[in-house]
Coordinates of C-alpha atoms in Angstrom, one line a residue:
X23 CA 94.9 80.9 83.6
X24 CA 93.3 83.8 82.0
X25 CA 94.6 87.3 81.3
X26 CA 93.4 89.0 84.2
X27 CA 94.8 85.7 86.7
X28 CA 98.1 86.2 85.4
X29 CA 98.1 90.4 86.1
X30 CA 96.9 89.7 89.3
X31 CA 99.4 86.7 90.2
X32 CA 101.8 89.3 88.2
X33 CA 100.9 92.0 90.4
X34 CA 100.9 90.3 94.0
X35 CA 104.3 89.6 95.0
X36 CA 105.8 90.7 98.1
X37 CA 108.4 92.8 96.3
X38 CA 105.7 95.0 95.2
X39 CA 102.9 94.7 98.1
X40 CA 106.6 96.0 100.4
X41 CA 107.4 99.0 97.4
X42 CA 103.4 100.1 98.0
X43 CA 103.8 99.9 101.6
X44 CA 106.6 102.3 101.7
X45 CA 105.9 104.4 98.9
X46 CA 102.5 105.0 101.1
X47 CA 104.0 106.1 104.2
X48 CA 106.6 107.9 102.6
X49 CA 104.3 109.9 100.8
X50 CA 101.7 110.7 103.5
X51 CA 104.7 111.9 105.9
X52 CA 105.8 114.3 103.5
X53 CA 102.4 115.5 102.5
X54 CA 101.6 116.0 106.0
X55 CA 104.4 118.1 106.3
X56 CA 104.2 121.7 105.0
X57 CA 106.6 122.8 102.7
X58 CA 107.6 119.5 101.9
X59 CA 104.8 117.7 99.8
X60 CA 104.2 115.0 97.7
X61 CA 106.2 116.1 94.7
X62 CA 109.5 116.1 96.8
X63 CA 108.9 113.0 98.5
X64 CA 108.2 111.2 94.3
X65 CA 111.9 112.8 93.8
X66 CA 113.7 111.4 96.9
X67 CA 112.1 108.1 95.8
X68 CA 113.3 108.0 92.4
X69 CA 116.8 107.0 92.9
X70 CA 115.3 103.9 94.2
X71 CA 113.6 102.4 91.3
X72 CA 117.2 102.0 90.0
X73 CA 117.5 98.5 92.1
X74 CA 114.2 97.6 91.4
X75 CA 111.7 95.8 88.3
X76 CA 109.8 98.4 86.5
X77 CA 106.4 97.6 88.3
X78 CA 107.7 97.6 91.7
X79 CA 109.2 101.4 91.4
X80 CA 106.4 102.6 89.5
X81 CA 104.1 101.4 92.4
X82 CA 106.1 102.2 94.6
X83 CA 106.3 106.1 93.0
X84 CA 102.4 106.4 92.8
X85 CA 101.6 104.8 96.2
X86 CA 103.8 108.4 97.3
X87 CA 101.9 110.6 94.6
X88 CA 98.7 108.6 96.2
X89 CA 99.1 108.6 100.0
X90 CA 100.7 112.3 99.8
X91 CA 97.0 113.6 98.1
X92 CA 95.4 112.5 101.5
X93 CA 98.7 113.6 103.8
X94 CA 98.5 117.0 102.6
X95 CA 95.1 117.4 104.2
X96 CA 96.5 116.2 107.7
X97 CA 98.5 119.5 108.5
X98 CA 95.5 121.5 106.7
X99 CA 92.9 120.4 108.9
X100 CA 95.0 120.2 112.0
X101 CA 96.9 123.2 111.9
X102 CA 95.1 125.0 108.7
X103 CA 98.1 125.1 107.1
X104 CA 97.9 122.6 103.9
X105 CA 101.0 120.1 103.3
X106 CA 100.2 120.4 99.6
X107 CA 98.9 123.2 97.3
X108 CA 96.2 120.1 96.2
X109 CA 95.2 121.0 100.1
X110 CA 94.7 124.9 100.3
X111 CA 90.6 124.2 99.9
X112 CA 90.9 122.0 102.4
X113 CA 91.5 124.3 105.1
X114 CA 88.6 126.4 104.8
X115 CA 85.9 123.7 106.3
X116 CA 88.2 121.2 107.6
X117 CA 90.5 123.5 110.4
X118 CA 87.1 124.7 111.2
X119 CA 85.6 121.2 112.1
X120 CA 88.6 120.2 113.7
X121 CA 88.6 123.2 115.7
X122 CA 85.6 122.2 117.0
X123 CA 86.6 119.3 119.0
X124 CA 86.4 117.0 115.8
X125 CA 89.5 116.3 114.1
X126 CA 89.4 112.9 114.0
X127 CA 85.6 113.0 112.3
X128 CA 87.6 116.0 109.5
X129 CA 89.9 113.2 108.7
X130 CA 88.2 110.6 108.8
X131 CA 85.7 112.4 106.1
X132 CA 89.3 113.5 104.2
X133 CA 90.5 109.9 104.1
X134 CA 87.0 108.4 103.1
X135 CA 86.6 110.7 100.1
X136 CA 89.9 110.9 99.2
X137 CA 90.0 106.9 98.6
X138 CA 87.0 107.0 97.0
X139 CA 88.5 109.5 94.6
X140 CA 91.4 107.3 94.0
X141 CA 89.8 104.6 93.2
X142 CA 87.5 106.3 91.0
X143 CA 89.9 107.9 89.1
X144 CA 92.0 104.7 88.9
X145 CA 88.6 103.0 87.0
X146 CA 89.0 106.2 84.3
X147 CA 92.8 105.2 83.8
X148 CA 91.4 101.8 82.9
X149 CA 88.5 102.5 80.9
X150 CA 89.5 105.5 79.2
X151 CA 93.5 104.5 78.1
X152 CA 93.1 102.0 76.3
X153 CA 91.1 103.3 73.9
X154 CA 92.7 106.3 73.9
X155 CA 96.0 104.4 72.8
X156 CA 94.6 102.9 70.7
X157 CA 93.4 105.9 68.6
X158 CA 96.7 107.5 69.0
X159 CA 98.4 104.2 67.0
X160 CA 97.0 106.2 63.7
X161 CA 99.6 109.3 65.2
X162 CA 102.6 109.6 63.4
X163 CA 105.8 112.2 63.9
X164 CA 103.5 115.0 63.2
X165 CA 100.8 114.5 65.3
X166 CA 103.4 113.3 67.8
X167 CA 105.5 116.7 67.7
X168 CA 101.5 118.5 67.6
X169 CA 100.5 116.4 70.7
X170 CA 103.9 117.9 72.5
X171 CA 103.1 121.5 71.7
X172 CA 99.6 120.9 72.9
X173 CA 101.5 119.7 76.1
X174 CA 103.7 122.3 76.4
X175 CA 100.7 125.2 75.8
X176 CA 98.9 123.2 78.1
X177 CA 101.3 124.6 81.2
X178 CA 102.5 127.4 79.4
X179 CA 99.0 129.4 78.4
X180 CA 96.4 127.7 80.8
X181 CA 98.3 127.2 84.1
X182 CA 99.2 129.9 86.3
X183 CA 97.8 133.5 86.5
X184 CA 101.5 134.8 84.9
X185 CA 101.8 133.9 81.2
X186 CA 104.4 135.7 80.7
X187 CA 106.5 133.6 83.9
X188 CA 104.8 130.5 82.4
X189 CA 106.0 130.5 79.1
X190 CA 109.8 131.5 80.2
X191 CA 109.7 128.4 82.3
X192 CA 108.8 125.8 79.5
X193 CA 111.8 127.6 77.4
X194 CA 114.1 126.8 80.3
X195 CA 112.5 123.4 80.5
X196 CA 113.3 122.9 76.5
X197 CA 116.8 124.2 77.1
X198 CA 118.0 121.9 80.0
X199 CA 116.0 118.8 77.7
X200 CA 118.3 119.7 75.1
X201 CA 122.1 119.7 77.1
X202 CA 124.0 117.0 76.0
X203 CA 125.2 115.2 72.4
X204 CA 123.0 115.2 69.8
X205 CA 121.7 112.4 68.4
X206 CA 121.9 112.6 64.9
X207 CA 124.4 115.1 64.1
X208 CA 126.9 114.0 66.9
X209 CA 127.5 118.3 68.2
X210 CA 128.1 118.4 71.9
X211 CA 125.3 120.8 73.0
X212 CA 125.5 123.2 76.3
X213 CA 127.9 120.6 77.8
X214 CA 130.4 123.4 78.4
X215 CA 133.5 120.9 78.5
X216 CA 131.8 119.0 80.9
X217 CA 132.1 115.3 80.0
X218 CA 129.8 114.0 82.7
X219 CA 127.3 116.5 80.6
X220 CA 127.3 114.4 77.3
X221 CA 124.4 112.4 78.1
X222 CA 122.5 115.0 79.5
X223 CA 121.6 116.6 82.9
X224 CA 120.8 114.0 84.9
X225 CA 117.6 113.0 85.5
X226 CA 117.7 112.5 89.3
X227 CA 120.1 115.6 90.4
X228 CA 117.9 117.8 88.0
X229 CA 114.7 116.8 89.9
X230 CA 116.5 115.9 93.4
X231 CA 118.1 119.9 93.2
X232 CA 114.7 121.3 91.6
X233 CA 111.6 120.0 93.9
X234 CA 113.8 119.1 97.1
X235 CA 116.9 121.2 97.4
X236 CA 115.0 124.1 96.5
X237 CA 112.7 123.4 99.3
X238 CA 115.2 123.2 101.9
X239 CA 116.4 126.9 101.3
X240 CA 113.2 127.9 101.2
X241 CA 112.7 126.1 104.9
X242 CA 116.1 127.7 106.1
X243 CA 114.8 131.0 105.1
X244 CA 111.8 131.0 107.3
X245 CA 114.0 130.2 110.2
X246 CA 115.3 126.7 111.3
X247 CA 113.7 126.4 114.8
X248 CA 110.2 126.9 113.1
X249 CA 107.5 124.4 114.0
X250 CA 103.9 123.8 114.6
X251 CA 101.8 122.9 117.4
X252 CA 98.4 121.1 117.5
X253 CA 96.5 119.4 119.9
X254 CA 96.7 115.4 119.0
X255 CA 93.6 114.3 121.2
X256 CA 90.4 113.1 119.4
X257 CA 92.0 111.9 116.5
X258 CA 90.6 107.8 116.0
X259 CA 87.1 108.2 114.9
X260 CA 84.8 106.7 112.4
X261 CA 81.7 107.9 110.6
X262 CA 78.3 106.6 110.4
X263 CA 76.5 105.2 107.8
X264 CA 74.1 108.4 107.9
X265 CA 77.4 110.5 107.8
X266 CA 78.6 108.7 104.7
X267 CA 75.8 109.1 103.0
X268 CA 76.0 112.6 103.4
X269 CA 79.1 113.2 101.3
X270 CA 78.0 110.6 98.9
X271 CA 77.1 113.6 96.0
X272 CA 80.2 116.5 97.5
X273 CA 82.5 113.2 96.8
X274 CA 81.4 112.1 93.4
X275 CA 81.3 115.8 92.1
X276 CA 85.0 115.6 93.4
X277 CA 85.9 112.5 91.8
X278 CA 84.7 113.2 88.4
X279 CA 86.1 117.1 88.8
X280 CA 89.2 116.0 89.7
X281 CA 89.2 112.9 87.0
X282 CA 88.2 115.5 84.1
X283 CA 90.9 117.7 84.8
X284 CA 93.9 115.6 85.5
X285 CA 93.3 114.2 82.3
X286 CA 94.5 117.2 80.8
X287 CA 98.1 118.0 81.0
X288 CA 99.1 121.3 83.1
X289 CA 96.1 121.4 85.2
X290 CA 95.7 118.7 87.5
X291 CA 94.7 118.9 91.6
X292 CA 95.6 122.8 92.2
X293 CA 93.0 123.9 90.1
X294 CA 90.5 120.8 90.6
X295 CA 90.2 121.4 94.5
X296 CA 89.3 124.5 93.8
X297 CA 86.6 123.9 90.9
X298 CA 85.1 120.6 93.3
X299 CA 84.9 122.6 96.3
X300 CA 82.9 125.5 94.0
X301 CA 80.3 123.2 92.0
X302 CA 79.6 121.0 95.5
X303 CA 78.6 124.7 97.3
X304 CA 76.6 125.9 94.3
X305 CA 74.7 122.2 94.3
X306 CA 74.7 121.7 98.1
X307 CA 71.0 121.8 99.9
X308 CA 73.6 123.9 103.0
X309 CA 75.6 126.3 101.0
X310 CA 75.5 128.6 103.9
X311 CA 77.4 125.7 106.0
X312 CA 80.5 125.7 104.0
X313 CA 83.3 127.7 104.9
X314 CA 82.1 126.9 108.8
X315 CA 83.0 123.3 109.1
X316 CA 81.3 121.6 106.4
X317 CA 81.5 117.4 105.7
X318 CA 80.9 118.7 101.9
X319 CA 83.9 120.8 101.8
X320 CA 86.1 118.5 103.0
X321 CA 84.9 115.7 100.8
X322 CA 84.8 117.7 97.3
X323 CA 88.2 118.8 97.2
X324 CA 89.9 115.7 98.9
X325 CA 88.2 113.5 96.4
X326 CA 89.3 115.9 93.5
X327 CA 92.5 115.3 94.3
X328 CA 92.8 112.1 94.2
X329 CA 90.5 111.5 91.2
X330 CA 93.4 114.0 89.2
X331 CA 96.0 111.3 90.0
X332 CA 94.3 109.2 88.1
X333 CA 93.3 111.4 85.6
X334 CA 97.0 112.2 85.3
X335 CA 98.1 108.9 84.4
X336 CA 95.8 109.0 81.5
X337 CA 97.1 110.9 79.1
X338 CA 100.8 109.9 80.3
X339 CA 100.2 106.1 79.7
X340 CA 98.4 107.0 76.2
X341 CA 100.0 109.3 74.8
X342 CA 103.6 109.9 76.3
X343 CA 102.4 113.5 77.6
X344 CA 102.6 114.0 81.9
X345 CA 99.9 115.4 83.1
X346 CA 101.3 116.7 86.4
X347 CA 104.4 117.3 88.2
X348 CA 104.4 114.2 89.4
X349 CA 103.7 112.2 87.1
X350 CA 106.5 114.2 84.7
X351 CA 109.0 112.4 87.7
X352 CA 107.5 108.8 87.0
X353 CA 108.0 109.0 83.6
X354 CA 111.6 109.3 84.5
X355 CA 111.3 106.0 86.4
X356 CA 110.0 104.8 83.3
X357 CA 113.2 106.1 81.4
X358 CA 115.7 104.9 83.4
X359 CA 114.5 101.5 82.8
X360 CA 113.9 102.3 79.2
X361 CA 110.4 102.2 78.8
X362 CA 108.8 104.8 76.0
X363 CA 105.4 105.8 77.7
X364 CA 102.7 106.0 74.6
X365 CA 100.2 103.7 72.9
X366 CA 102.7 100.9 72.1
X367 CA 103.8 100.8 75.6
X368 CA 100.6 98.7 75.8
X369 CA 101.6 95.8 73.4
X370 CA 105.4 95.9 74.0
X371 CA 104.6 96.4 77.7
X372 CA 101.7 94.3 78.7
X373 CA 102.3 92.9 81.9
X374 CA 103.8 96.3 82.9
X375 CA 100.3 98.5 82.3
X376 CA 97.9 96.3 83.5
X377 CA 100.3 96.3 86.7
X378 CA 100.0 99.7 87.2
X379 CA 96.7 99.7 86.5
X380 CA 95.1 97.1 88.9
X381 CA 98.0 98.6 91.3
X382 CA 96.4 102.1 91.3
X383 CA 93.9 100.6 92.6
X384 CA 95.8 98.5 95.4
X385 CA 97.3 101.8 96.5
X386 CA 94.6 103.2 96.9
X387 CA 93.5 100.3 99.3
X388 CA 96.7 101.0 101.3
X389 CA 96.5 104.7 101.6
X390 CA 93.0 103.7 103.3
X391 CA 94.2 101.3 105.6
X392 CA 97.5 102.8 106.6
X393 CA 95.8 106.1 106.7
X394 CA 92.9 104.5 109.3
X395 CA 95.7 103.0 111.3
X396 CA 98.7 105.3 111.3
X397 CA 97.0 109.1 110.8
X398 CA 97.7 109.7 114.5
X399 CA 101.6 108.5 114.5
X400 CA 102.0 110.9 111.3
X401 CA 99.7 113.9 112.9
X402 CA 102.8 114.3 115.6
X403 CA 105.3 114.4 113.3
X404 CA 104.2 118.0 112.3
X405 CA 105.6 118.9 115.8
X406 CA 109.4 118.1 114.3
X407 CA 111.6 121.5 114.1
X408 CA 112.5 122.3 110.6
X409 CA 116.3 122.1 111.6
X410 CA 115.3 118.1 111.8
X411 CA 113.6 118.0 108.6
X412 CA 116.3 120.3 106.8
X413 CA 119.4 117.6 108.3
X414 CA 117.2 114.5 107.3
X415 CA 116.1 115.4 103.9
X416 CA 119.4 117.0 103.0
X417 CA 121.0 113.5 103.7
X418 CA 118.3 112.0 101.5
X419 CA 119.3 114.3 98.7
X420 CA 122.8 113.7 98.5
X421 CA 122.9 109.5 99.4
X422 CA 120.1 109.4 96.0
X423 CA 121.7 111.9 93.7
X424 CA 125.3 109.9 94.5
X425 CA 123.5 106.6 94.0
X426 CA 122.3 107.6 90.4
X427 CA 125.5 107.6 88.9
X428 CA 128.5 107.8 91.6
X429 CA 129.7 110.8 90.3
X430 CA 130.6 114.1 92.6
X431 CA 129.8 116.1 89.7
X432 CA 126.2 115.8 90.0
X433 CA 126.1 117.1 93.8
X434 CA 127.2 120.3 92.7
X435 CA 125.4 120.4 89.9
X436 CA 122.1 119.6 92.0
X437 CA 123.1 122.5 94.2
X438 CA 123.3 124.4 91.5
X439 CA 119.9 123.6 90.1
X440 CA 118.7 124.0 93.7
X441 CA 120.0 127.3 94.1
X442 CA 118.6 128.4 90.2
X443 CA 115.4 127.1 91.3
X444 CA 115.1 128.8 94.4
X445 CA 115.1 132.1 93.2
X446 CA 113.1 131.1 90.5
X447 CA 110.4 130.0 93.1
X448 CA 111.0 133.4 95.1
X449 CA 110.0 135.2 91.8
X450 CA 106.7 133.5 91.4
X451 CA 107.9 131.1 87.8
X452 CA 106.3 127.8 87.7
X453 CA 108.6 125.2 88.4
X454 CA 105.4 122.3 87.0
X455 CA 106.2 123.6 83.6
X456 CA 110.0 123.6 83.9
X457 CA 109.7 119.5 84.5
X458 CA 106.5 119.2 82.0
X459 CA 108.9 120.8 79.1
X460 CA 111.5 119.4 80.1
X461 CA 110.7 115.7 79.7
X462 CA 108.7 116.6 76.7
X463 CA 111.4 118.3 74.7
X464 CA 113.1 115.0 73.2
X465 CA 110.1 113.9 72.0
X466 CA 109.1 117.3 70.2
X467 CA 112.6 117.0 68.9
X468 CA 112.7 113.9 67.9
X469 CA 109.4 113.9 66.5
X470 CA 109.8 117.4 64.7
X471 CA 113.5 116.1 63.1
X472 CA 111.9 113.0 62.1
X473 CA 108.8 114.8 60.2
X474 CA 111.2 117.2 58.1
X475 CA 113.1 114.5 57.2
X476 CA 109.9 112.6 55.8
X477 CA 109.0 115.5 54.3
X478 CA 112.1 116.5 53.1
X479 CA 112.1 120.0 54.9
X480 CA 108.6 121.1 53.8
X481 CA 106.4 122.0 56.7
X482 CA 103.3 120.6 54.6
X483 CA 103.5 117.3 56.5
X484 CA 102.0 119.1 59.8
X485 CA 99.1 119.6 57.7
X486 CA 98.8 116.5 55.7
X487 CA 96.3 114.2 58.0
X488 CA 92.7 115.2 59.3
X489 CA 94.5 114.2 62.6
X490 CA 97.1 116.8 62.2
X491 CA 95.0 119.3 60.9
X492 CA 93.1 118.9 64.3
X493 CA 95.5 119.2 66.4
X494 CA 96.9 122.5 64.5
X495 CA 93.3 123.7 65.0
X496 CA 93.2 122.9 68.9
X497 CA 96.7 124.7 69.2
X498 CA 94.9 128.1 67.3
X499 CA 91.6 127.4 69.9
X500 CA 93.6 127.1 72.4
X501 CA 96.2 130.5 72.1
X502 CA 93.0 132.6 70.7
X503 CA 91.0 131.5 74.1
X504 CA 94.0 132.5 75.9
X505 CA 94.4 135.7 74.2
X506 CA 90.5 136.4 75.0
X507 CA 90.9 135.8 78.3
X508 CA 93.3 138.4 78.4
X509 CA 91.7 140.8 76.8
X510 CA 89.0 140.8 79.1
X511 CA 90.6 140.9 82.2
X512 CA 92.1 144.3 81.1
X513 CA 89.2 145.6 80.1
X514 CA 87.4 144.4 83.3
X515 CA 90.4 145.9 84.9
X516 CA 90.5 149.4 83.6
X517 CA 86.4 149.6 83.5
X518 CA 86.8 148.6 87.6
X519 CA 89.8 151.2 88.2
X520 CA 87.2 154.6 87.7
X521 CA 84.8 153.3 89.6
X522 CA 87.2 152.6 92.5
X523 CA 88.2 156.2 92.4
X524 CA 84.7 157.7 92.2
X525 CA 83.9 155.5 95.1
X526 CA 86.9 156.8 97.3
X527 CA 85.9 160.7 96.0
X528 CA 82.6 160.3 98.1
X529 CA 84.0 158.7 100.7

């Protein structure tokens, strides 16, 4: 049997074709539901990997991330309130369309483009990772430690309008990366007596207590008997061929967008929807349509966002660097059943990566054929009081954070995380780079350690291959673009401030 027989045979078992199942209905429930999302319902699912083989959880985990892409455009076309942030372009042209008497046509067009998307960017994550690992075999510790700080900048500088917010995050993200013994000198670090801190925060009450216990104050706070309402007729419809073929460009723009960006770390769907939904106006032969209920700008931003999960994988697989939220809580499936992502993930883990890859794919399948059967069942959950969702999700929380290790401790330190995080949402700080640095501080420690001691302390060996020199240029590319962009938003700023005044003086 050839390679590609034996992934397939590998890859078809009814322990994972069950772990794609759920992990899709899971995650188009929780994307359908705002204020929930797709990150939270990744989280809730990673205690679950524990009982299972690598390739089932990992499919499993991305069948959520997949399946909650297309759920968070449920609530925004029915209700114009998005599930997900990947959503918010979403509503403009698709509450519009459904508005007028055609919701089941704006989700059908959602679903259509949005598997498209996936599957699109799950063709990138096969043609464009292997040869990006195998490139980064020449990387040592250097470029290793330089590929981290290119990650960390990556959320830090270009993510989010707040640099200043940013950049605190990915230090709190370093610090909690860095709680428990160290390695090589044997110090307890920021354990504060704790024993059950010696090994580090764990990994499932850190992201159970940052993503969903978070959430759930957040939900209390804007009242437990809230809930939405939406009319639930109409929904089962198809398209035509003639109404395919008109998304056909909207969708590819989307897919290649959303591809593009989620390769690089800290940008992913947010930002995607948003540049799709602008490039497919600008090249639409209707610009003046979008905005009023346009197929087009439906089908840009839904395939972005599902291209970006594929694009997200990329660099992840490759390199050892998330490229998303999400994809910062698979790679702590990934640890817990000790699995180094990188480029010799691909030789010591064969069967593993070709799994996931082929499996992208597959869950992309199921996303459109759970989505074409079961989109009307999941549109009526919106209806469900947050006082429901609060109880049920709560429960969730603490049966997965106990499961992890059986320890009471974590619970209260989950709350405790939930409650940080809470008010750190409140004040506008990027949780995304809190995770991102987080999972990416042991290997810029380990990495940086192992350099100097090469090198024997001398800070020569960062510049010591073309590669590393590089990446030390990117790094100065990157903080002097950021550092222009800044400087001409002030000066736009302060030029715009006179002529606001004049303008009020002749009023």
């Amino acid at each position: 049997m050839d390679a590609l027989g034996q992934d397939l045979l590998n890859l078809f078992t009814v322990t994972n074709m069950l772990c794609i199942l759920l992990g899709t209905i899971v995650g188009m429930v929780f994307g359908a539901l705002p204020g929930l999302g797709t990150v939270i319902a990744v989280a809730l699912l990673l205690p679950v990997t524990f009982t299972l083989p690598p390739l089932a959880g990992i499919l499993m985990l991305l069948a959520t991330y997949q399946a909650g892409e297309y759920g968070g455009s449920i609530s925004a076309i029915l209700l114009g309130v998005p599930g997900t942030p990947q959503a918010a372009a979403t509503v403009i042209d698709g509450h519009p369309m459904a508005a007028n008497d055609s919701p089941g046509k704006a989700l059908s067009y959602s679903l259509l483009s949005s598997s498209i998307g996936g599957i699109f960017g799950g063709l990138v994550l096969i043609f464009v990772s292997v040869p990006l690992a195998k490139f980064a075999l020449n990387f040592g510790s250097p470029e290793y430690f330089l590929l981290g700080v290119i990650g960390l900048m990556a959320v830090g500088l270009l993510s989010g309008s707040d640099k200043i917010k940013s950049l605190i995050s990915v230090v709190l993200g370093l610090m909690a990366g860095t709680v428990g013994v160290d390695t090589l000198t044997g110090v307890n670090r920021a354990t504060f007596g704790q024993p059950e801190l010696m090994d580090g925060i764990n990994l499932v009450a850190f992201l159970v207590g940052m993503f969903a216990i978070s959430e759930l104050f957040i939900m209390i706070s804007k009242g437990l008997n809230l809930k939405y309402k939406s009319d639930y007729s109409k929904l089962r419809t198809g398209l035509t061929a003639s109404e395919v073929k008109a998304i056909a460009r909207p969708t590819m723009i989307g897919s290649v967008i959303g591809a593009g960006t989620g390769i690089l770390p800290g940008i992913g769907g947010g930002a995607s929807c948003w540049f799709a939904y602008a490039v497919a106006s600008r090249m639409s032969k209707t610009p003046e349509a979008f905005g009023k209920g346009s197929p087009e700008g439906i089908a840009a931003p839904e395939s972005s966002n599902n291209a970006s999960a594929g694009g997200a994988l990329v660099p992840f697989l490759a390199l050892g660097i998330p490229g998303s939220a999400a994809i910062a809580i698979i790679m702590g499936a990934f640890i817990m059943h000790g699995i180094q992502p990188g480029p010799n993930v691909f030789t010591a883990e064969r069967d593993l990566v070709y799994g996931i890859f082929y499996g992208f794919i597959l869950t992309t399948v199921a996303m459109y054929l759970v989505g074409r059967l079961l989109t009307p069942v999941f549109s009526r959950i919106l209806v469900v009081p947050n006082s429901f969702l609060v109880a049920i999700v709560l429960v969730l929380c603490l049966i997965g954070i106990y499961a992890s290790k059986s320890a009471f401790f974590d619970l209260w330190l989950a709350l405790g995380i939930g409650v940080t995080f809470y008010i750190l949402k409140r004040l506008n700080y990027s949780v995304s780079s809190v995770i991102i640095a987080y999972v990416l501080a042991p290997i810029i420690e380990e990495n940086f350690r192992r350099s100097l001691t090469l090198s024997n302390g001398s800070y020569d060996i960062f510049f010591s291959s073309a590669y590393s020199i590089a990446l030390v240029l990117m790094i100065v590319a990157a903080i002097a673009a950021s550092i222009h962009g800044d400087i001409k938003k002030r000066k736009s700023r302060s030029g715009a401030g006179p002529r606001r005044k004049e303008i009020n003086m002749t009023e």
